[in-house]
Amino acid sequence: MDRIPSFEKNHDLLMPGLYLSTVQRGIATFDLRFKKPNAGDYVSPKASHSIEHMLATVLRNGPYRENIVYFGPMGCRTGFYLLTAGMTCAQVLAELKRAFAEALALDRVPGAEKIECGNYLEHDLDGAKGECRAYLALLDTLTEKDVCAGAADKGIVL
């Protein structure tokens, strides 16, 4: 059985950041790495669930709503995946900065009522905001080249 691209990465070398992972059938997968893998510090399940609701809502209501395919958590709780269509690395970086800033201004987790969510008791707005604040500070240090570094070497073209 073939290994999927995310398992091809040496997780001992991965650091928090934003990386273009793959482009398949016109869909770009970005790795939003909040935490260093296997370092003992993970996004809590409640904060992760809240971040998923917050960012999915903000991104799907933002200026690139037509380009957002998916936003969701990694099972390992070290980050999230963003799938886009028709966006450059520079656009993704700028949109994520905007979206995380907007998410930090939310006073509630969108879609967190019992009739809206399959696990409505599993949310943590304050924890989510703490993780988002730290990740936004990291995003502010990155450039488009950081996000798409090595993409051309892997044959990835947006």
Tab-separated table of N, CA and C in Angstrom:
chain	number	residue	atom	x	y	z
A	1	MET	N	0.839	-1.170	0.000
A	1	MET	CA	0.000	0.000	0.000
A	1	MET	C	0.890	1.241	0.000
A	2	ASP	N	0.550	2.234	-0.814
A	2	ASP	CA	1.319	3.473	-0.875
A	2	ASP	C	1.131	4.281	0.400
A	3	ARG	N	2.197	4.937	0.810
A	3	ARG	CA	2.116	5.846	1.958
A	3	ARG	C	1.557	7.176	1.482
A	4	ILE	N	0.700	7.781	2.277
A	4	ILE	CA	0.152	9.081	1.905
A	4	ILE	C	1.205	10.162	2.156
A	5	PRO	N	1.104	11.304	1.447
A	5	PRO	CA	2.154	12.332	1.538
A	5	PRO	C	2.456	12.818	2.951
A	6	SER	N	1.441	12.944	3.804
A	6	SER	CA	1.731	13.461	5.144
A	6	SER	C	2.586	12.495	5.962
A	7	PHE	N	2.552	11.204	5.632
A	7	PHE	CA	3.383	10.231	6.340
A	7	PHE	C	4.797	10.174	5.769
A	8	GLU	N	5.006	10.815	4.638
A	8	GLU	CA	6.338	10.863	4.022
A	8	GLU	C	7.232	11.894	4.709
A	9	LYS	N	6.628	12.839	5.432
A	9	LYS	CA	7.396	13.875	6.118
A	9	LYS	C	8.044	13.297	7.361
A	10	ASN	N	9.275	13.718	7.620
A	10	ASN	CA	9.948	13.323	8.850
A	10	ASN	C	9.416	14.216	9.972
A	11	HIS	N	8.533	13.691	10.776
A	11	HIS	CA	7.907	14.474	11.823
A	11	HIS	C	8.878	14.881	12.927
A	12	ASP	N	10.034	14.236	13.004
A	12	ASP	CA	11.051	14.662	13.969
A	12	ASP	C	11.655	16.008	13.572
A	13	LEU	N	11.547	16.363	12.294
A	13	LEU	CA	12.120	17.615	11.802
A	13	LEU	C	11.097	18.738	11.661
A	14	LEU	N	9.799	18.412	11.700
A	14	LEU	CA	8.760	19.421	11.517
A	14	LEU	C	8.708	20.382	12.694
A	15	MET	N	8.588	21.643	12.362
A	15	MET	CA	8.458	22.687	13.372
A	15	MET	C	7.142	23.416	13.140
A	16	PRO	N	6.631	24.134	14.141
A	16	PRO	CA	5.430	24.923	13.912
A	16	PRO	C	5.632	25.878	12.735
A	17	GLY	N	4.588	26.035	11.933
A	17	GLY	CA	4.660	26.898	10.768
A	17	GLY	C	3.470	26.672	9.861
A	18	LEU	N	3.609	27.118	8.632
A	18	LEU	CA	2.597	26.954	7.590
A	18	LEU	C	3.304	26.435	6.362
A	19	TYR	N	2.845	25.285	5.875
A	19	TYR	CA	3.532	24.631	4.766
A	19	TYR	C	2.548	24.204	3.685
A	20	LEU	N	2.920	24.416	2.442
A	20	LEU	CA	2.190	23.807	1.339
A	20	LEU	C	2.606	22.352	1.314
A	21	SER	N	1.646	21.466	1.483
A	21	SER	CA	1.946	20.047	1.583
A	21	SER	C	1.845	19.348	0.239
A	22	THR	N	0.685	19.448	-0.410
A	22	THR	CA	0.471	18.785	-1.698
A	22	THR	C	-0.491	19.601	-2.554
A	23	VAL	N	-0.480	19.308	-3.836
A	23	VAL	CA	-1.519	19.788	-4.746
A	23	VAL	C	-1.948	18.580	-5.564
A	24	GLN	N	-3.215	18.231	-5.424
A	24	GLN	CA	-3.774	17.092	-6.151
A	24	GLN	C	-5.092	17.512	-6.783
A	25	ARG	N	-5.213	17.269	-8.089
A	25	ARG	CA	-6.431	17.600	-8.823
A	25	ARG	C	-6.865	19.040	-8.590
A	26	GLY	N	-5.899	19.955	-8.520
A	26	GLY	CA	-6.187	21.374	-8.354
A	26	GLY	C	-6.488	21.817	-6.939
A	27	ILE	N	-6.404	20.911	-5.971
A	27	ILE	CA	-6.658	21.237	-4.563
A	27	ILE	C	-5.327	21.267	-3.825
A	28	ALA	N	-5.023	22.421	-3.238
A	28	ALA	CA	-3.792	22.574	-2.462
A	28	ALA	C	-4.085	22.292	-0.992
A	29	THR	N	-3.252	21.453	-0.376
A	29	THR	CA	-3.367	21.158	1.050
A	29	THR	C	-2.259	21.905	1.781
A	30	PHE	N	-2.661	22.723	2.738
A	30	PHE	CA	-1.718	23.453	3.576
A	30	PHE	C	-1.729	22.858	4.976
A	31	ASP	N	-0.557	22.692	5.528
A	31	ASP	CA	-0.326	22.164	6.864
A	31	ASP	C	-0.146	23.364	7.785
A	32	LEU	N	-1.105	23.599	8.651
A	32	LEU	CA	-1.005	24.652	9.659
A	32	LEU	C	-0.506	23.978	10.932
A	33	ARG	N	0.787	23.971	11.117
A	33	ARG	CA	1.407	23.229	12.213
A	33	ARG	C	1.512	24.156	13.422
A	34	PHE	N	0.677	23.928	14.428
A	34	PHE	CA	0.670	24.726	15.643
A	34	PHE	C	1.763	24.287	16.615
A	35	LYS	N	2.020	22.986	16.661
A	35	LYS	CA	2.905	22.400	17.670
A	35	LYS	C	3.959	21.515	17.021
A	36	LYS	N	5.105	21.402	17.663
A	36	LYS	CA	6.139	20.474	17.200
A	36	LYS	C	5.651	19.052	17.480
A	37	PRO	N	5.654	18.202	16.456
A	37	PRO	CA	5.177	16.830	16.655
A	37	PRO	C	5.977	16.070	17.720
A	38	ASN	N	5.285	15.239	18.431
A	38	ASN	CA	5.875	14.318	19.416
A	38	ASN	C	6.685	15.007	20.508
A	39	ALA	N	6.337	16.259	20.794
A	39	ALA	CA	7.074	17.003	21.816
A	39	ALA	C	6.320	17.081	23.140
A	40	GLY	N	5.156	16.453	23.195
A	40	GLY	CA	4.411	16.430	24.450
A	40	GLY	C	3.472	17.596	24.664
A	41	ASP	N	3.473	18.569	23.765
A	41	ASP	CA	2.587	19.733	23.857
A	41	ASP	C	1.630	19.662	22.675
A	42	TYR	N	0.336	19.480	22.958
A	42	TYR	CA	-0.659	19.306	21.912
A	42	TYR	C	-1.807	20.282	22.125
A	43	VAL	N	-2.558	20.546	21.059
A	43	VAL	CA	-3.776	21.345	21.177
A	43	VAL	C	-4.808	20.464	21.886
A	44	SER	N	-5.434	20.984	22.909
A	44	SER	CA	-6.420	20.178	23.645
A	44	SER	C	-7.596	19.845	22.725
A	45	PRO	N	-8.262	18.723	22.967
A	45	PRO	CA	-9.410	18.362	22.126
A	45	PRO	C	-10.494	19.442	22.096
A	46	LYS	N	-10.782	20.054	23.232
A	46	LYS	CA	-11.821	21.089	23.271
A	46	LYS	C	-11.398	22.336	22.494
A	47	ALA	N	-10.157	22.767	22.662
A	47	ALA	CA	-9.676	23.937	21.919
A	47	ALA	C	-9.629	23.629	20.431
A	48	SER	N	-9.188	22.435	20.071
A	48	SER	CA	-9.121	22.040	18.664
A	48	SER	C	-10.507	22.067	18.028
A	49	HIS	N	-11.488	21.534	18.711
A	49	HIS	CA	-12.859	21.527	18.209
A	49	HIS	C	-13.361	22.954	18.009
A	50	SER	N	-13.067	23.825	18.956
A	50	SER	CA	-13.497	25.217	18.849
A	50	SER	C	-12.779	25.938	17.712
A	51	ILE	N	-11.487	25.707	17.564
A	51	ILE	CA	-10.743	26.318	16.451
A	51	ILE	C	-11.331	25.870	15.124
A	52	GLU	N	-11.666	24.584	15.026
A	52	GLU	CA	-12.278	24.080	13.795
A	52	GLU	C	-13.543	24.863	13.464
A	53	HIS	N	-14.426	25.044	14.433
A	53	HIS	CA	-15.663	25.790	14.209
A	53	HIS	C	-15.376	27.249	13.860
A	54	MET	N	-14.476	27.866	14.604
A	54	MET	CA	-14.190	29.287	14.424
A	54	MET	C	-13.578	29.574	13.054
A	55	LEU	N	-12.530	28.838	12.715
A	55	LEU	CA	-11.828	29.110	11.458
A	55	LEU	C	-12.637	28.672	10.241
A	56	ALA	N	-13.312	27.534	10.332
A	56	ALA	CA	-14.145	27.109	9.209
A	56	ALA	C	-15.202	28.167	8.922
A	57	THR	N	-15.802	28.721	9.962
A	57	THR	CA	-16.831	29.748	9.788
A	57	THR	C	-16.248	31.029	9.208
A	58	VAL	N	-15.168	31.503	9.780
A	58	VAL	CA	-14.560	32.755	9.324
A	58	VAL	C	-14.045	32.621	7.887
A	59	LEU	N	-13.366	31.516	7.583
A	59	LEU	CA	-12.831	31.334	6.233
A	59	LEU	C	-13.944	31.198	5.199
A	60	ARG	N	-15.009	30.487	5.530
A	60	ARG	CA	-16.098	30.260	4.571
A	60	ARG	C	-17.011	31.470	4.429
A	61	ASN	N	-16.777	32.501	5.240
A	61	ASN	CA	-17.511	33.756	5.118
A	61	ASN	C	-16.613	34.898	4.678
A	62	GLY	N	-15.352	34.604	4.387
A	62	GLY	CA	-14.379	35.628	4.032
A	62	GLY	C	-14.317	35.886	2.537
A	63	PRO	N	-13.377	36.711	2.138
A	63	PRO	CA	-13.257	37.095	0.732
A	63	PRO	C	-12.891	35.937	-0.202
A	64	TYR	N	-12.318	34.869	0.329
A	64	TYR	CA	-11.944	33.708	-0.494
A	64	TYR	C	-12.888	32.524	-0.266
A	65	ARG	N	-14.111	32.797	0.157
A	65	ARG	CA	-15.069	31.718	0.489
A	65	ARG	C	-15.220	30.696	-0.625
A	66	GLU	N	-15.140	31.137	-1.874
A	66	GLU	CA	-15.292	30.219	-3.006
A	66	GLU	C	-14.053	29.342	-3.207
A	67	ASN	N	-12.941	29.725	-2.595
A	67	ASN	CA	-11.686	28.994	-2.752
A	67	ASN	C	-11.390	28.047	-1.593
A	68	ILE	N	-12.188	28.127	-0.546
A	68	ILE	CA	-11.967	27.289	0.635
A	68	ILE	C	-12.706	25.972	0.440
A	69	VAL	N	-11.952	24.883	0.428
A	69	VAL	CA	-12.535	23.557	0.258
A	69	VAL	C	-12.795	22.911	1.616
A	70	TYR	N	-11.849	23.055	2.544
A	70	TYR	CA	-11.964	22.377	3.838
A	70	TYR	C	-10.996	23.007	4.826
A	71	PHE	N	-11.414	23.068	6.080
A	71	PHE	CA	-10.533	23.400	7.195
A	71	PHE	C	-10.869	22.437	8.324
A	72	GLY	N	-9.871	21.725	8.843
A	72	GLY	CA	-10.132	20.804	9.931
A	72	GLY	C	-8.882	20.370	10.654
A	73	PRO	N	-9.066	19.722	11.801
A	73	PRO	CA	-7.947	19.364	12.669
A	73	PRO	C	-7.185	18.125	12.215
A	74	MET	N	-5.931	18.073	12.602
A	74	MET	CA	-5.117	16.862	12.455
A	74	MET	C	-5.440	15.953	13.644
A	75	GLY	N	-5.528	14.683	13.391
A	75	GLY	CA	-5.805	13.737	14.465
A	75	GLY	C	-4.755	13.747	15.560
A	76	CYS	N	-3.530	14.100	15.219
A	76	CYS	CA	-2.441	14.102	16.199
A	76	CYS	C	-2.484	15.322	17.125
A	77	ARG	N	-3.390	16.262	16.833
A	77	ARG	CA	-3.592	17.468	17.642
A	77	ARG	C	-2.390	18.407	17.642
A	78	THR	N	-1.614	18.385	16.554
A	78	THR	CA	-0.507	19.337	16.433
A	78	THR	C	-0.832	20.456	15.452
A	79	GLY	N	-2.012	20.429	14.837
A	79	GLY	CA	-2.359	21.477	13.902
A	79	GLY	C	-3.615	21.178	13.116
A	80	PHE	N	-3.707	21.816	11.949
A	80	PHE	CA	-4.904	21.764	11.129
A	80	PHE	C	-4.515	21.677	9.662
A	81	TYR	N	-5.473	21.250	8.848
A	81	TYR	CA	-5.301	21.249	7.401
A	81	TYR	C	-6.258	22.263	6.792
A	82	LEU	N	-5.754	22.986	5.814
A	82	LEU	CA	-6.568	23.890	5.006
A	82	LEU	C	-6.433	23.444	3.567
A	83	LEU	N	-7.552	23.154	2.921
A	83	LEU	CA	-7.562	22.787	1.509
A	83	LEU	C	-8.178	23.929	0.722
A	84	THR	N	-7.464	24.349	-0.322
A	84	THR	CA	-7.915	25.486	-1.128
A	84	THR	C	-7.867	25.142	-2.608
A	85	ALA	N	-8.563	25.932	-3.393
A	85	ALA	CA	-8.517	25.826	-4.847
A	85	ALA	C	-8.319	27.227	-5.412
A	86	GLY	N	-7.332	27.371	-6.273
A	86	GLY	CA	-7.127	28.642	-6.965
A	86	GLY	C	-6.553	29.766	-6.131
A	87	MET	N	-5.778	29.440	-5.111
A	87	MET	CA	-5.137	30.467	-4.285
A	87	MET	C	-3.627	30.281	-4.313
A	88	THR	N	-2.903	31.378	-4.317
A	88	THR	CA	-1.450	31.331	-4.222
A	88	THR	C	-1.040	31.227	-2.756
A	89	CYS	N	0.213	30.916	-2.528
A	89	CYS	CA	0.727	30.867	-1.147
A	89	CYS	C	0.598	32.228	-0.482
A	90	ALA	N	0.852	33.288	-1.211
A	90	ALA	CA	0.735	34.636	-0.649
A	90	ALA	C	-0.706	34.930	-0.247
A	91	GLN	N	-1.667	34.522	-1.068
A	91	GLN	CA	-3.073	34.739	-0.741
A	91	GLN	C	-3.480	33.919	0.483
A	92	VAL	N	-3.026	32.682	0.555
A	92	VAL	CA	-3.351	31.838	1.707
A	92	VAL	C	-2.775	32.441	2.979
A	93	LEU	N	-1.540	32.863	2.940
A	93	LEU	CA	-0.912	33.457	4.123
A	93	LEU	C	-1.675	34.705	4.568
A	94	ALA	N	-1.985	35.591	3.640
A	94	ALA	CA	-2.720	36.820	3.979
A	94	ALA	C	-4.115	36.495	4.505
A	95	GLU	N	-4.792	35.549	3.874
A	95	GLU	CA	-6.139	35.192	4.308
A	95	GLU	C	-6.125	34.547	5.683
A	96	LEU	N	-5.138	33.727	5.973
A	96	LEU	CA	-5.058	33.133	7.301
A	96	LEU	C	-4.785	34.189	8.370
A	97	LYS	N	-3.944	35.151	8.078
A	97	LYS	CA	-3.711	36.236	9.040
A	97	LYS	C	-5.007	36.979	9.328
A	98	ARG	N	-5.756	37.282	8.277
A	98	ARG	CA	-7.035	37.975	8.435
A	98	ARG	C	-8.007	37.111	9.226
A	99	ALA	N	-8.103	35.831	8.867
A	99	ALA	CA	-9.068	34.937	9.490
A	99	ALA	C	-8.757	34.700	10.972
A	100	PHE	N	-7.488	34.510	11.307
A	100	PHE	CA	-7.151	34.300	12.716
A	100	PHE	C	-7.429	35.562	13.531
A	101	ALA	N	-7.159	36.735	12.971
A	101	ALA	CA	-7.477	37.983	13.674
A	101	ALA	C	-8.985	38.096	13.892
A	102	GLU	N	-9.773	37.745	12.879
A	102	GLU	CA	-11.232	37.792	13.017
A	102	GLU	C	-11.716	36.761	14.040
A	103	ALA	N	-11.150	35.584	14.021
A	103	ALA	CA	-11.540	34.548	14.976
A	103	ALA	C	-11.266	34.999	16.410
A	104	LEU	N	-10.187	35.713	16.612
A	104	LEU	CA	-9.857	36.195	17.954
A	104	LEU	C	-10.861	37.217	18.471
A	105	ALA	N	-11.607	37.842	17.574
A	105	ALA	CA	-12.614	38.832	17.971
A	105	ALA	C	-13.964	38.192	18.289
A	106	LEU	N	-14.117	36.908	18.038
A	106	LEU	CA	-15.388	36.239	18.309
A	106	LEU	C	-15.649	36.154	19.810
A	107	ASP	N	-16.908	36.317	20.190
A	107	ASP	CA	-17.254	36.216	21.610
A	107	ASP	C	-17.950	34.903	21.943
A	108	ARG	N	-18.085	34.041	20.920
A	108	ARG	CA	-18.647	32.714	21.129
A	108	ARG	C	-18.146	31.804	19.999
A	109	VAL	N	-18.240	30.520	20.211
A	109	VAL	CA	-17.860	29.549	19.188
A	109	VAL	C	-19.061	29.360	18.263
A	110	PRO	N	-18.904	29.664	16.971
A	110	PRO	CA	-20.021	29.480	16.046
A	110	PRO	C	-20.414	28.001	15.935
A	111	GLY	N	-21.712	27.755	15.818
A	111	GLY	CA	-22.189	26.397	15.617
A	111	GLY	C	-21.988	25.475	16.800
A	112	ALA	N	-21.959	26.025	18.008
A	112	ALA	CA	-21.659	25.216	19.186
A	112	ALA	C	-22.892	24.885	20.030
A	113	GLU	N	-24.072	25.140	19.492
A	113	GLU	CA	-25.290	24.779	20.215
A	113	GLU	C	-25.612	23.301	19.961
A	114	LYS	N	-26.395	22.719	20.832
A	114	LYS	CA	-26.710	21.297	20.754
A	114	LYS	C	-27.316	20.917	19.403
A	115	ILE	N	-28.180	21.752	18.853
A	115	ILE	CA	-28.828	21.421	17.581
A	115	ILE	C	-27.888	21.610	16.384
A	116	GLU	N	-26.718	22.227	16.602
A	116	GLU	CA	-25.776	22.520	15.526
A	116	GLU	C	-24.542	21.627	15.521
A	117	CYS	N	-24.240	20.996	16.636
A	117	CYS	CA	-22.952	20.325	16.803
A	117	CYS	C	-23.138	18.947	17.431
A	118	GLY	N	-22.435	17.970	16.897
A	118	GLY	CA	-22.541	16.610	17.389
A	118	GLY	C	-21.868	16.356	18.722
A	119	ASN	N	-21.073	17.320	19.208
A	119	ASN	CA	-20.412	17.182	20.504
A	119	ASN	C	-20.324	18.577	21.125
A	120	TYR	N	-21.491	19.182	21.327
A	120	TYR	CA	-21.569	20.585	21.713
A	120	TYR	C	-20.958	20.903	23.080
A	121	LEU	N	-20.765	19.916	23.919
A	121	LEU	CA	-20.159	20.154	25.230
A	121	LEU	C	-18.633	20.198	25.166
A	122	GLU	N	-18.062	19.853	24.025
A	122	GLU	CA	-16.602	19.732	23.875
A	122	GLU	C	-16.030	20.973	23.189
A	123	HIS	N	-16.148	22.135	23.843
A	123	HIS	CA	-15.615	23.390	23.307
A	123	HIS	C	-14.883	24.159	24.395
A	124	ASP	N	-13.926	24.978	23.962
A	124	ASP	CA	-13.148	25.813	24.880
A	124	ASP	C	-12.734	27.079	24.139
A	125	LEU	N	-13.570	28.113	24.229
A	125	LEU	CA	-13.306	29.371	23.531
A	125	LEU	C	-12.001	30.013	24.000
A	126	ASP	N	-11.778	30.083	25.296
A	126	ASP	CA	-10.549	30.713	25.808
A	126	ASP	C	-9.306	29.943	25.375
A	127	GLY	N	-9.357	28.616	25.474
A	127	GLY	CA	-8.228	27.799	25.036
A	127	GLY	C	-7.972	27.962	23.544
A	128	ALA	N	-9.058	28.001	22.762
A	128	ALA	CA	-8.932	28.188	21.318
A	128	ALA	C	-8.304	29.536	20.999
A	129	LYS	N	-8.741	30.567	21.690
A	129	LYS	CA	-8.180	31.901	21.452
A	129	LYS	C	-6.692	31.954	21.811
A	130	GLY	N	-6.304	31.270	22.869
A	130	GLY	CA	-4.885	31.232	23.238
A	130	GLY	C	-4.052	30.582	22.144
A	131	GLU	N	-4.547	29.464	21.606
A	131	GLU	CA	-3.837	28.780	20.510
A	131	GLU	C	-3.824	29.650	19.254
A	132	CYS	N	-4.945	30.293	18.953
A	132	CYS	CA	-5.028	31.146	17.760
A	132	CYS	C	-4.107	32.355	17.875
A	133	ARG	N	-4.045	32.932	19.060
A	133	ARG	CA	-3.179	34.095	19.290
A	133	ARG	C	-1.711	33.715	19.053
A	134	ALA	N	-1.317	32.578	19.578
A	134	ALA	CA	0.073	32.120	19.400
A	134	ALA	C	0.356	31.807	17.938
A	135	TYR	N	-0.600	31.194	17.239
A	135	TYR	CA	-0.371	30.846	15.843
A	135	TYR	C	-0.352	32.095	14.960
A	136	LEU	N	-1.196	33.066	15.249
A	136	LEU	CA	-1.181	34.313	14.486
A	136	LEU	C	0.167	35.020	14.648
A	137	ALA	N	0.723	35.010	15.845
A	137	ALA	CA	2.059	35.601	16.058
A	137	ALA	C	3.094	34.886	15.195
A	138	LEU	N	2.969	33.572	15.067
A	138	LEU	CA	3.875	32.812	14.203
A	138	LEU	C	3.662	33.190	12.741
A	139	LEU	N	2.400	33.264	12.302
A	139	LEU	CA	2.111	33.640	10.915
A	139	LEU	C	2.713	34.994	10.561
A	140	ASP	N	2.711	35.906	11.528
A	140	ASP	CA	3.247	37.253	11.285
A	140	ASP	C	4.746	37.250	11.007
A	141	THR	N	5.431	36.151	11.302
A	141	THR	CA	6.876	36.063	11.042
A	141	THR	C	7.185	35.411	9.688
A	142	LEU	N	6.150	34.878	9.004
A	142	LEU	CA	6.363	34.108	7.784
A	142	LEU	C	6.190	34.940	6.520
A	143	THR	N	6.822	34.464	5.454
A	143	THR	CA	6.663	35.059	4.129
A	143	THR	C	6.114	33.995	3.177
A	144	GLU	N	5.713	34.419	2.008
A	144	GLU	CA	5.243	33.485	0.990
A	144	GLU	C	6.296	32.419	0.698
A	145	LYS	N	7.562	32.816	0.677
A	145	LYS	CA	8.635	31.850	0.408
A	145	LYS	C	8.722	30.794	1.503
A	146	ASP	N	8.465	31.192	2.750
A	146	ASP	CA	8.465	30.215	3.839
A	146	ASP	C	7.372	29.172	3.621
A	147	VAL	N	6.206	29.614	3.181
A	147	VAL	CA	5.050	28.735	3.010
A	147	VAL	C	5.268	27.758	1.861
A	148	CYS	N	5.824	28.244	0.758
A	148	CYS	CA	5.974	27.408	-0.440
A	148	CYS	C	7.400	26.921	-0.654
A	149	ALA	N	8.242	27.020	0.366
A	149	ALA	CA	9.635	26.571	0.237
A	149	ALA	C	9.682	25.126	-0.196
A	150	GLY	N	10.439	24.854	-1.229
A	150	GLY	CA	10.644	23.498	-1.694
A	150	GLY	C	9.522	22.948	-2.555
A	151	ALA	N	8.455	23.736	-2.759
A	151	ALA	CA	7.327	23.230	-3.559
A	151	ALA	C	7.762	22.905	-4.983
A	152	ALA	N	8.531	23.777	-5.595
A	152	ALA	CA	8.960	23.546	-6.981
A	152	ALA	C	9.846	22.298	-7.074
A	153	ASP	N	10.667	22.062	-6.047
A	153	ASP	CA	11.521	20.875	-6.035
A	153	ASP	C	10.692	19.584	-6.000
A	154	LYS	N	9.491	19.675	-5.417
A	154	LYS	CA	8.616	18.508	-5.322
A	154	LYS	C	7.668	18.427	-6.525
A	155	GLY	N	7.787	19.370	-7.461
A	155	GLY	CA	6.912	19.382	-8.615
A	155	GLY	C	5.549	19.973	-8.314
A	156	ILE	N	5.418	20.677	-7.204
A	156	ILE	CA	4.140	21.290	-6.827
A	156	ILE	C	4.033	22.654	-7.514
A	157	VAL	N	2.975	22.818	-8.258
A	157	VAL	CA	2.711	24.083	-8.949
A	157	VAL	C	1.294	24.510	-8.602
A	158	LEU	N	1.164	25.747	-8.165
A	158	LEU	CA	-0.183	26.280	-7.869
A	158	LEU	C	-0.740	26.920	-9.105
